[in-house]
XYZ file of C-alpha atoms in Angstrom:
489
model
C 12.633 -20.144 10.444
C 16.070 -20.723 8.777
C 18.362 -18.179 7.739
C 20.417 -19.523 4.867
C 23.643 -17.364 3.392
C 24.328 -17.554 -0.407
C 27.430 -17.481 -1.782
C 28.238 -14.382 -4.307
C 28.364 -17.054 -7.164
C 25.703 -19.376 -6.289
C 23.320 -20.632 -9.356
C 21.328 -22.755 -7.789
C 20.023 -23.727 -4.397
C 17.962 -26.969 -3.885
C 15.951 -27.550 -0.414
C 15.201 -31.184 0.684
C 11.916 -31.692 2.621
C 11.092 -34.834 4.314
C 7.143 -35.752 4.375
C 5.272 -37.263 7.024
C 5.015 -40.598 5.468
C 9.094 -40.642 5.015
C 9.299 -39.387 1.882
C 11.276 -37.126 0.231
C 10.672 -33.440 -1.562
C 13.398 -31.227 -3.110
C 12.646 -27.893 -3.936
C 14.923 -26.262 -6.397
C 15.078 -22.241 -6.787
C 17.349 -19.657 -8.440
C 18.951 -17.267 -5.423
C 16.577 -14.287 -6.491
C 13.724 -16.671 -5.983
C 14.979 -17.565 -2.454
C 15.737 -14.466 -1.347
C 11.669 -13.261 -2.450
C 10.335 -16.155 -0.011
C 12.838 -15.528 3.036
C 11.736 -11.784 2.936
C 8.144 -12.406 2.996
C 8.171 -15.549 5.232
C 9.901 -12.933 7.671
C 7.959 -9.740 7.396
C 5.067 -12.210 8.204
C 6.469 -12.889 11.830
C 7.290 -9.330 12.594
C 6.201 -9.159 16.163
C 4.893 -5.820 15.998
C 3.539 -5.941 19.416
C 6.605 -5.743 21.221
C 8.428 -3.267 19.282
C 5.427 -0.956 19.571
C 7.246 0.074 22.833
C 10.400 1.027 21.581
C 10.429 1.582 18.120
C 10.558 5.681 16.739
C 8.305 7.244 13.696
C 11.205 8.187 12.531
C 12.831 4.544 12.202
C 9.272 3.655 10.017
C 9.735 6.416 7.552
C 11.540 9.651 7.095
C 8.212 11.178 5.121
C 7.537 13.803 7.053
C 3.624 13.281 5.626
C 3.568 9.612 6.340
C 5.337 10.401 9.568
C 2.669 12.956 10.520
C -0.057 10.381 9.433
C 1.243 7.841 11.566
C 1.061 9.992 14.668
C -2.341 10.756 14.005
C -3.196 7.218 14.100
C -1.463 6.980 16.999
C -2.945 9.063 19.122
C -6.089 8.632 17.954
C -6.689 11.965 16.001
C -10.503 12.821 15.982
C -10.078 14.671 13.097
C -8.219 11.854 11.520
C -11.665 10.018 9.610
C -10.474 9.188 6.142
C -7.496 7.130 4.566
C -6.665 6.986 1.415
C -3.504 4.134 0.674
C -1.540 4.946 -2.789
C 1.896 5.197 -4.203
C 3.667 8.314 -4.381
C 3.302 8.809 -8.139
C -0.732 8.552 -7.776
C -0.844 11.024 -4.674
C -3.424 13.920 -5.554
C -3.995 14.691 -1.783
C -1.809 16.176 1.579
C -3.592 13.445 3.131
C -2.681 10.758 1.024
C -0.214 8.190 2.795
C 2.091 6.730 0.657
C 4.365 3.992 2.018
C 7.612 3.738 0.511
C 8.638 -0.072 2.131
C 6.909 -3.307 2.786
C 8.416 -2.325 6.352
C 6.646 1.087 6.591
C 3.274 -0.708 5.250
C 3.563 -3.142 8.169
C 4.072 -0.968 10.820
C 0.673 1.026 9.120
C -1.494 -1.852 9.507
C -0.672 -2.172 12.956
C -1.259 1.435 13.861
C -4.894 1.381 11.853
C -5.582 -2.054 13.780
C -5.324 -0.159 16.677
C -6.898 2.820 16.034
C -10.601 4.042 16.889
C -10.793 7.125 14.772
C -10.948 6.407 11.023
C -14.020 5.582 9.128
C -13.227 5.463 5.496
C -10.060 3.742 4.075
C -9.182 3.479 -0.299
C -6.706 1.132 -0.983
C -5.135 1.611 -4.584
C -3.972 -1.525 -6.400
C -0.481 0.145 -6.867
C 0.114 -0.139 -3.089
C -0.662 -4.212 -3.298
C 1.497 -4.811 -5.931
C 4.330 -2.910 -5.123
C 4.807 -4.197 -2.052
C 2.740 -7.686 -1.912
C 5.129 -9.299 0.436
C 3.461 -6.833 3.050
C -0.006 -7.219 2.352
C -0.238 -10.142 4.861
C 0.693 -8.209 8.138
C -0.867 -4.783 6.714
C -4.175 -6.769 6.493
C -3.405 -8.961 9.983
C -3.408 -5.347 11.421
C -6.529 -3.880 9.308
C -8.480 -6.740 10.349
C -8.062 -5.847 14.401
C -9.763 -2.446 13.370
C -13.264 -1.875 15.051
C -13.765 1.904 13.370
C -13.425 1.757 9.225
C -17.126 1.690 8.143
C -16.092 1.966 4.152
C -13.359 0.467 2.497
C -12.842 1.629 -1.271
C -11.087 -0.518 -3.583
C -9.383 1.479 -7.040
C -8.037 -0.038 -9.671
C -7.744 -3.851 -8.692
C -7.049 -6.357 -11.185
C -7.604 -10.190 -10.220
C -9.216 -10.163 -6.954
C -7.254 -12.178 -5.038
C -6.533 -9.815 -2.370
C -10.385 -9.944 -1.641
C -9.461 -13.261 0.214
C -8.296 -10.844 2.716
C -11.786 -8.685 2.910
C -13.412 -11.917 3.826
C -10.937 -12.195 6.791
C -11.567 -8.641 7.930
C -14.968 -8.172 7.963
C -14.753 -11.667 9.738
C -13.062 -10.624 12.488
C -14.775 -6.607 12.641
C -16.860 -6.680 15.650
C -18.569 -3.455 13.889
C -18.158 -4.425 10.346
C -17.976 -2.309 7.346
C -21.197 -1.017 6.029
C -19.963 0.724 2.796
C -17.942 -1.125 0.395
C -17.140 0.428 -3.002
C -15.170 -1.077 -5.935
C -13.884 1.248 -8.438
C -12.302 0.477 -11.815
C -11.874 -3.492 -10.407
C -11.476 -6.431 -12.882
C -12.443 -8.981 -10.422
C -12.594 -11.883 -12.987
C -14.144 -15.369 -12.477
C -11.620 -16.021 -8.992
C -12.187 -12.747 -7.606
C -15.900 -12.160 -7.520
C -15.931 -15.515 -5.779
C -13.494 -14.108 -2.982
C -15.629 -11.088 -3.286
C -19.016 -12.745 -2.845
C -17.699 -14.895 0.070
C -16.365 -11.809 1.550
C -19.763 -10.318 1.622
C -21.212 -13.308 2.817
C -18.999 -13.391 5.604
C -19.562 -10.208 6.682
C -21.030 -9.535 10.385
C -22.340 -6.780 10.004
C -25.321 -5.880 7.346
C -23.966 -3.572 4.352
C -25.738 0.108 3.710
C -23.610 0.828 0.659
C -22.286 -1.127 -1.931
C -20.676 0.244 -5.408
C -18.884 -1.217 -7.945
C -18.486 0.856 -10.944
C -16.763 -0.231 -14.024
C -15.321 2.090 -16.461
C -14.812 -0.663 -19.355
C -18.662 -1.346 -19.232
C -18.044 -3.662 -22.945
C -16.268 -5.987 -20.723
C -17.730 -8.540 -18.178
C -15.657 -7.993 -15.185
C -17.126 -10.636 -12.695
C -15.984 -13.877 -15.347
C -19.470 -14.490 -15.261
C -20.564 -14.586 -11.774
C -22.111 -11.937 -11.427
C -25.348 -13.676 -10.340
C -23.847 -15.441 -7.102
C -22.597 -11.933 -5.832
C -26.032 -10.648 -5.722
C -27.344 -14.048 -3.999
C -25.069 -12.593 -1.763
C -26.332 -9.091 -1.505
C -29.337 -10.628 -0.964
C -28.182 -11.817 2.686
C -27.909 -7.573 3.144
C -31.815 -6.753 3.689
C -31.135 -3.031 4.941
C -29.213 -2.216 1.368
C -29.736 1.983 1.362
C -27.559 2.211 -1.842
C -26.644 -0.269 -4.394
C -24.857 0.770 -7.935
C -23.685 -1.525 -10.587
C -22.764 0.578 -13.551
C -21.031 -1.148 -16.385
C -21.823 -4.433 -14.822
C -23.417 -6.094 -18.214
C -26.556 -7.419 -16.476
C -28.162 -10.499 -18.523
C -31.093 -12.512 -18.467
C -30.372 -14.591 -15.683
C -28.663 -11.726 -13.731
C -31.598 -9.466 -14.051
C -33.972 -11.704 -12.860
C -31.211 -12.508 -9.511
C -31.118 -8.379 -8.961
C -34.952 -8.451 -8.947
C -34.655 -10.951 -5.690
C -32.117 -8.459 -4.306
C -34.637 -5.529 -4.939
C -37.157 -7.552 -3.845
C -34.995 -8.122 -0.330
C -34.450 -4.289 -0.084
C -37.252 -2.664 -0.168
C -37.232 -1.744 3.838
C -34.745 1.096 2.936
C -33.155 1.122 -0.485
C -33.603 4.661 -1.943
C -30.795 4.831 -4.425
C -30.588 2.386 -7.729
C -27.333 2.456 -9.999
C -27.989 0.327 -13.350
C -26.159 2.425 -15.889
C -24.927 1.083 -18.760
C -25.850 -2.663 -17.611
C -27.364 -3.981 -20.688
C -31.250 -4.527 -18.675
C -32.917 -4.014 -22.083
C -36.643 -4.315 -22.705
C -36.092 -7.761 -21.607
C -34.768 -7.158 -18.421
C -36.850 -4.560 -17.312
C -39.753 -6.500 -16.594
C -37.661 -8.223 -13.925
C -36.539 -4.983 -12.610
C -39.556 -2.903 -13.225
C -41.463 -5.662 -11.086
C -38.651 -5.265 -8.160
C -38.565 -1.014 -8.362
C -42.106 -1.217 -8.177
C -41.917 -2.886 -4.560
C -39.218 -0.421 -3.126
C -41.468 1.556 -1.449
C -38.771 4.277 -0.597
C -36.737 4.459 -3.826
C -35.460 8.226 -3.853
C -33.027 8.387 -7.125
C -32.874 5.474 -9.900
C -30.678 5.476 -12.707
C -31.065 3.579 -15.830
C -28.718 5.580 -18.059
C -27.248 3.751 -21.397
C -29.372 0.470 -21.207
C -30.815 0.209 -24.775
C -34.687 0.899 -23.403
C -36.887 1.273 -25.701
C -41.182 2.061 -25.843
C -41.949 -1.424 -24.530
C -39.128 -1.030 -21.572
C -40.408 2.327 -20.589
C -43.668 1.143 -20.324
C -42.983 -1.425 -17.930
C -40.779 0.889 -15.610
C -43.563 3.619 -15.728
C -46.121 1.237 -14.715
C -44.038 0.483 -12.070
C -43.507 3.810 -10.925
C -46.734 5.223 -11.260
C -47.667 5.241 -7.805
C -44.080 5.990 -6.177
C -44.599 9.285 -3.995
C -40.434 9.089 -2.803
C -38.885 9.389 -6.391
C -37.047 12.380 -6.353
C -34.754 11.166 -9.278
C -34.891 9.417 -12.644
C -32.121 9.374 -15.144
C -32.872 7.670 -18.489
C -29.871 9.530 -20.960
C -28.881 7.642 -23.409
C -31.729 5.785 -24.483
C -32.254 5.901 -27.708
C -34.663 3.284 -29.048
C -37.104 5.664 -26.926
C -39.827 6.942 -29.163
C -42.372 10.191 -28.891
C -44.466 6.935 -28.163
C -42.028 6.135 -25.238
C -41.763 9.544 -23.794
C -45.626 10.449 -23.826
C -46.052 7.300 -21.693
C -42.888 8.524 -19.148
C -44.358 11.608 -18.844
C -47.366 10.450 -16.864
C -44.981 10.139 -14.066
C -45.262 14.021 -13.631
C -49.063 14.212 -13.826
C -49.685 12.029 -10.701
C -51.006 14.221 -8.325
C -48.540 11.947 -5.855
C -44.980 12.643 -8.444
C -42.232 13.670 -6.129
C -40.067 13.784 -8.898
C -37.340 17.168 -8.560
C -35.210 15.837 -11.273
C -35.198 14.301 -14.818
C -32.549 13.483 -16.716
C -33.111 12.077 -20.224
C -29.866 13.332 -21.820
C -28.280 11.561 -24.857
C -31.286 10.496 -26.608
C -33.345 11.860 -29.684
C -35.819 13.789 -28.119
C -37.343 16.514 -30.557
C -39.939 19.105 -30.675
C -42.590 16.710 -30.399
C -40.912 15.189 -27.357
C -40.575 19.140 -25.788
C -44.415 19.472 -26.139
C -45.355 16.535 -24.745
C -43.053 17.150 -21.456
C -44.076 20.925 -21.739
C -47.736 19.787 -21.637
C -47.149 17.433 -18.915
C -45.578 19.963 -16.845
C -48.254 22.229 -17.048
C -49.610 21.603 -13.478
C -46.878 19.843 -12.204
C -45.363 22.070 -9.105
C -42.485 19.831 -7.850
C -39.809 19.052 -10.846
C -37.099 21.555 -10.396
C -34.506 20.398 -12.962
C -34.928 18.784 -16.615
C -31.887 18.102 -18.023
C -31.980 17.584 -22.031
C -28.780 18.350 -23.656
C -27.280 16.098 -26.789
C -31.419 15.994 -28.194
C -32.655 17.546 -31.089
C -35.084 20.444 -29.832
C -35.538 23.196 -31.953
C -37.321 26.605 -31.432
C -40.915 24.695 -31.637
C -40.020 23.035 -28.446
C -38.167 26.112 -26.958
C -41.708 27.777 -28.078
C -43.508 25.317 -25.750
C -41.135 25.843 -22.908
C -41.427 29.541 -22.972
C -45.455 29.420 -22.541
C -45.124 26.356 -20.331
C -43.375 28.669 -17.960
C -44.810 32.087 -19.178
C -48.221 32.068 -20.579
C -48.629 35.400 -22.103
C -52.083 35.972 -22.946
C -53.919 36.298 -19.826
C -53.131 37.186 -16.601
C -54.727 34.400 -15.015
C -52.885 32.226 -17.521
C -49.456 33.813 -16.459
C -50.712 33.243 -13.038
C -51.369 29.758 -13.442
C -48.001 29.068 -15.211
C -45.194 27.007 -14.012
C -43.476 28.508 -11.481
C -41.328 25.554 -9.928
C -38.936 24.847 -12.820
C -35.712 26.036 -12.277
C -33.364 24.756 -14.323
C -33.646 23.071 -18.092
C -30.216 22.382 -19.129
C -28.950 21.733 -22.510
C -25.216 22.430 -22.330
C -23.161 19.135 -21.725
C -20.975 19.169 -18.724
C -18.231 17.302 -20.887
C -18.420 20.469 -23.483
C -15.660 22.936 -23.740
C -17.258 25.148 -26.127
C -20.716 25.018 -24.413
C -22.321 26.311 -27.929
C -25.398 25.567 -26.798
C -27.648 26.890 -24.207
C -31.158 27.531 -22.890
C -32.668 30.441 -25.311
C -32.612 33.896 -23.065
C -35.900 33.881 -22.842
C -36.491 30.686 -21.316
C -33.755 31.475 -18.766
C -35.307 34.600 -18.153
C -38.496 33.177 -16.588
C -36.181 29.918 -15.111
C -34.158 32.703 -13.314
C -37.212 34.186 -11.971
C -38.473 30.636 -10.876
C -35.742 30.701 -8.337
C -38.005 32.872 -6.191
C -38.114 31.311 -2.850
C -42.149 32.721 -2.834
C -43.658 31.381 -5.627
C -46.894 33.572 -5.445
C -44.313 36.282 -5.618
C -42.674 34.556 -8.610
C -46.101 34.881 -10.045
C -46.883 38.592 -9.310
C -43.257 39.845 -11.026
C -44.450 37.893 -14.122
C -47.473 39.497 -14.594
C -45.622 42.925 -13.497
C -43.378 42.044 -16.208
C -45.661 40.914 -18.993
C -49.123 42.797 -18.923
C -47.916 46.302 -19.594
C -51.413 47.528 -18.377
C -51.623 46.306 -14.845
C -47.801 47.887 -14.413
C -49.189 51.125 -16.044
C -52.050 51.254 -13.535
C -50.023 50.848 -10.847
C -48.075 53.192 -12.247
C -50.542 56.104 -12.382
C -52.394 55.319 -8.605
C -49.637 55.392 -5.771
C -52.300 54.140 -3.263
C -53.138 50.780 -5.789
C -53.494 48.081 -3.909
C -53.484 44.756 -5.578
C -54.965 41.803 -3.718
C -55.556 38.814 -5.003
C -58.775 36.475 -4.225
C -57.540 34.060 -1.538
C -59.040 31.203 -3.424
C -56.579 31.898 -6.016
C -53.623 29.741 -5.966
C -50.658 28.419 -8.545
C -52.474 25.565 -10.191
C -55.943 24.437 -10.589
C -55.729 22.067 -8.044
C-alpha cells in the first residue's frame, strides 16, 4: 500500500505501472477518483483481529441502538436470533441496526462472523450502496459465521453483490437453509451469481423465496431456467415460491424437474402470478401430482382456464396432504372449470381446510355447484370468495348447505365444519360487502368445537316443535341413535 498526498490544487494525478513483460501502464484519475480507491483499498486490510482487543463500542458508533446491538453480538446474546441490516431512514424496528460508516459496517461483519447466536439476517440494498466500499470486509466477516440459517435480501437491484453469497455459503460449515429474495431485479448477471451461489452451497436449502412485486417484468434477464437447474441440486426443498417470476414454456417444463426432485418433502408451492397458463400446467400439473406431501399450493393470477384446471385437478385428485389451494384471479375459469375443481372436495381422501378462488367470476351457478359439493364434505373450514358475482341464489344455496331446514334429520346431516366464507376483501376500506346474517349465523355456530353439539343447537334453533317439547317435559331426555352420525358416510 502507498499513501499518496494531493496537493489542494491538483487536477490530475497519473500512476505509472510497469508489467511483467517490461512494459509500461499509466493510469490517469481525477483526485476524487483517487481518493474513492485509497479508501476502499484500505478498509479492505483493516486487521480487525488485532484491534478486537483494544478497540471500545463506543469508538465504532455513538448509536446507542447500534451500540447495544453490537454488544449483543458480542457476547453472544441468546435472545439475540434475528438481524435485520438497513439505513436509518428505512428503520421500522428497535431492533433494526443501522450503520452510519463503512467503518461501523466493518467492525459489524466481524462481530456477526464471530458470533453463534443469530439465525436470520435481511440485508436492505440501501445499506450496499451507501456504503459499498465496506461490503468487502462486512461480507469477509459474514462469511466466518457458522449460525445464520436465512439470509433475506430486499430491494436489490443488479445482483452483483450475490458474488458474495456464493463465497459465504462456500465457506458456512452449516450453511444457510432459507434464502429469500424480496423486491430483487437480479437481471441477466445477477441470477447467474445467484444460481452459482446456490450451487455452491454446502448445505441443502429448505426455503427458498423470491417474490417480485413488478410481476410484468422479467427480473432474471432470462435465466430463469438455469436457477432452477440449480434448485434442482436441493432435493429436500420444504418451501419454494416464485411469485411474479413470468414462468414460460421452457421454464415450466425446468420447474417440473425441480418438482419432480422434491417430492421427499416439499409441502408448500408459490406460482402466483407466473404466467403457467393452460400450457404450462400440464408440466406442472404432472410434477404436483408426484409431491406426495404438498400441504398449500398457490396458483393465484396465472390466466387458467377449463382446460388448465382440468389438468391440475386430475393431478390432485388423489392428494390426501392438501390442506391449501388458492386459484384467485383466474378468470378464463368457467362453471365448466369450477364443477370439475370441485371434485377435489368429494374425495372421501380431500384434506383440503382452505379454498381460495378470489378475483374471478364465480356466480350463482358457481355457489351451487361448490354448495352441492360441500354437502358431505366435513374437513374445508374456510372458502374465501370475495370480488365474484354471487347473488342471493347462491347465498340461498349456502344457507341450506349449512342449514337444511326441512327436516330434522336434514338439519342433522348439514354441514357443520364450515367456518368461515368470506367475501369482504382484505384490501377494502369500506368493506360494503359481507356474508348475509344468516349465513354467518349458522358459520358462527360452526365454530363449535363439538360438532354433534353444533348439530343439536341447530335443530334447537330451527324446529320450533322439538324446543316446545322440551319445553313442556322437564325430565325430556333426548338421545340420539348411536348409529347416527354427521354425514352419510
Amino acid at each position: 500500500l502507498a499513501t499518496i498526498s494531493l496537493e489542494e490544487n491538483a487536477s490530475m494525478i497519473h500512476i505509472i505501472f510497469r508489467t511483467a513483460d517490461s512494459g509500461i501502464i499509466i493510469v490517469q484519475l481525477a483526485p476524487k477518483d483517487l481518493r474513492g480507491t485509497y479508501i476502499h483499498t484500505m478498509n479492505n486490510y483493516i486487521n480487525y483481529e488485532a484491534q478486537a482487543s483494544t478497540i471500545q463500542i463506543e469508538d465504532i458508533t455513538s448509536d446507542k441502538d447500534n451500540a447495544s446491538i453490537l454488544r449483543r453480538l458480542k457476547r453472544n446474546d441468546p435472545d439475540l436470533t434475528e438481524l435485520r441490516l438497513t439505513r436509518v431512514h428505512l428503520a421500522s424496528d428497535d431492533g433494526d441496526y443501522c450503520p452510519d460508516s463503512a467503518h461501523e459496517l466493518g467492525w459489524f461483519g466481524y462481530y456477526i462472523g464471530k458470533n453463534t447466536t443469530v439465525r436470520e439476517l435481511c440485508l436492505r440494498s440501501s445499506v450496499v450502496e451507501g456504503f459499498s466500499t465496506a461490503i468487502e470486509p462486512f461480507c469477509r466477516g459474514l462469511r466466518k459465521n457458522t449460525s445464520i440459517k436465512e439470509i433475506v435480501f430486499v430491494d436489490f437491484a443488479g445482483g452483483e453483490h450475490f458474488q458474495l453469497l456464493g463465497s459465504f455459503f462456500r465457506n458456512n460449515e452449516l450453511a444457510v437453509i432459507e434464502l429469500e429474495l424480496d423486491t430483487c431485479d437480479l437481471g441477466a448477471d445477477g441470477c447467474r451469481l445467484l444460481t452459482s451461489a446456490i450451487c455452491e452451497c454446502k448445505g441443502t436449502l429448505e426455503h427458498v423465496a423470491i417474490c417480485n412485486e413488478s410481476h410484468h417484468e422479467d427480473i432474471y434477464g432470462g435465466q430463469l431456467a438455469n436457477l432452477l437447474v440449480a434448485l434442482s441440486m436441493h432435493p429436500h426443498l420444504i418451501t419454494l415460491q416464485l411469485s411474479g417470476s413470468i414462468i414460460g414454456r421452457n421454464e415450466c417444463k425446468t420447474l417440473a424437474t425441480v418438482l419432480r426432485c422434491t417430492t421427499t418433502k416439499l409441502h408448500t408451492l408459490n406460482l402466483d402470478r407466473s404466467n403457467i397458463g393452460n400450457t404450462g400446467m400440464n408440466d406442472v400439473g404432472a410434477a404436483v401430482a408426484n409431491s406426495k406431501l404438498l400441504r398449500n399450493l398457490s396458483l393465484r393470477g396465472n390466466d387458467i382456464g377449463d382446460e388448465g384446471v382440468d389438468v391440475l385437478t386430475h393431478a390432485l385428485i388423489h392428494s390426501s396432504t392438501l390442506q391449501l389451494l388458492d386459484m384467485s384471479t383466474n378468470r378464463s375459469i368457467t362453471n365448466k372449470g369450477w364443477q370439475t375443481l370441485s371434485t377435489l372436495l368429494t374425495t372421501p381422501n380431500s384434506s383440503l381446510e382452505e379454498l381460495v378462488l378470489c378475483e374471478n367470476i364465480l356466480d350463482d351457478e358457481g355457489a351451487l355447484i361448490f354448495a352441492s359439493a360441500l354437502a358431505n364434505n366435513c374437513k374445508l373450514k374456510k372458502l374465501s370468495l370475495w370480488d365474484n358475482a354471487i347473488a342471493a341464489k347462491g347465498w340461498s344455496a349456502f344457507s341450506k348447505l349449512l342449514c337444511e331446514p326441512s327436516s330434522v334429520n336434514k338439519t342433522f346431516l348439514s354441514n357443520h365444519t364450515l367456518q368461515d366464507i368470506c367475501i369482504s376483501s382484505p384490501f377494502a376500506n369500506d368493506r360494503e360487502r359481507d356474508t348475509p346474517d344468516n349465513v354467518k349465523s349458522f358459520l358462527s355456530l360452526n365454530k363449535g368445537a363439538d360438532e354433534k353439539q353444533v348439530a343439536i343447537t341447530k335443530i334447537l334453533t330451527y324446529h320450533a316443535l322439538i324446543r316446545m317439547g322440551l319445553q313442556s317435559d322437564a325430565t325430556c331426555h333426548w338421545i340420539f341413535p348411536k348409529s347416527c352420525c354427521l354425514s352419510p358416510n
